[in-house]
Coordinates of C-alpha atoms and ligand atoms in Angstrom, one line a residue:
X164 CA -96.8 26.8 137.2
X165 CA -99.6 27.4 140.2
X166 CA -97.9 29.4 142.2
X167 CA -99.9 31.8 144.6
X168 CA -99.2 34.4 146.6
X169 CA -100.7 34.9 150.3
X170 CA -101.2 37.5 153.3
X171 CA -100.9 36.0 156.4
X172 CA -103.3 37.2 158.7
X173 CA -101.6 36.7 162.0
X174 CA -97.7 38.1 161.1
X175 CA -99.1 40.1 158.4
X176 CA -96.5 39.1 155.8
X177 CA -96.7 37.9 152.4
X178 CA -95.5 34.7 151.2
X179 CA -95.9 32.4 147.7
X180 CA -96.5 28.8 147.5
X181 CA -96.8 26.1 144.9
X182 CA -100.0 24.7 144.7
X183 CA -100.8 22.1 141.9
X184 CA -104.7 21.2 142.8
X185 CA -107.1 23.4 144.2
X186 CA -108.7 21.6 147.2
X187 CA -104.7 21.9 148.2
X188 CA -105.6 25.7 148.7
X189 CA -107.3 25.4 152.1
X190 CA -104.3 23.4 153.7
X191 CA -101.5 25.9 153.1
X192 CA -100.0 27.1 156.1
X193 CA -98.1 30.7 156.7
X194 CA -94.3 29.8 156.0
X195 CA -93.2 32.1 158.8
X196 CA -95.5 31.5 161.8
X197 CA -97.2 28.2 160.7
X198 CA -100.8 29.6 160.8
X199 CA -103.7 29.0 158.2
X200 CA -105.4 31.8 158.7
X201 CA -104.1 33.4 155.3
X202 CA -105.9 34.9 152.9
X203 CA -105.2 34.7 149.0
X204 CA -104.3 37.3 147.1
X205 CA -104.0 37.4 143.7
X206 CA -101.3 36.2 141.6
X207 CA -99.5 38.6 138.9
X208 CA -98.6 35.0 136.8
X209 CA -102.8 35.1 136.1
X210 CA -102.7 38.1 133.6
X211 CA -100.0 36.0 131.3
X212 CA -102.8 34.1 129.9
X213 CA -105.0 37.4 128.8
X214 CA -101.8 38.5 126.7
X215 CA -100.9 36.1 125.1
X216 CA -105.3 35.5 124.5
X217 CA -104.4 38.8 122.7
X218 CA -102.4 37.0 119.6
X219 CA -104.8 34.4 118.4
X220 CA -107.7 37.0 118.6
X221 CA -105.7 39.0 115.8
X222 CA -105.0 35.5 113.6
X223 CA -108.6 35.4 114.2
X224 CA -109.6 38.7 111.8
X225 CA -107.4 37.9 109.4
X226 CA -108.4 34.4 108.9
X227 CA -112.3 36.5 108.4
X228 CA -111.1 38.6 106.1
X229 CA -109.6 35.7 103.5
X230 CA -113.5 34.0 104.4
X231 CA -114.6 36.7 103.1
X232 CA -112.7 37.2 99.6
X233 CA -114.2 34.0 98.5
Ligands
ZN316 ZN1 -98.3 34.2 159.2

């Protein structure tokens, strides 16, 4: 789910918004004061793909050892 966290420069509050396409990031407005003066923060959900990528890396090392056997 492409949920981004934003910080409003006007009211100083943080809020999350579901953004399906990257171009829609410019259309996001503050949920509290409707201001467009916001900054996109690094989402915590972006760290999940990094953790899952470590699993295929271990599978690759096992595959290389098998090719050395033949
Ligand atoms: Zn605001």
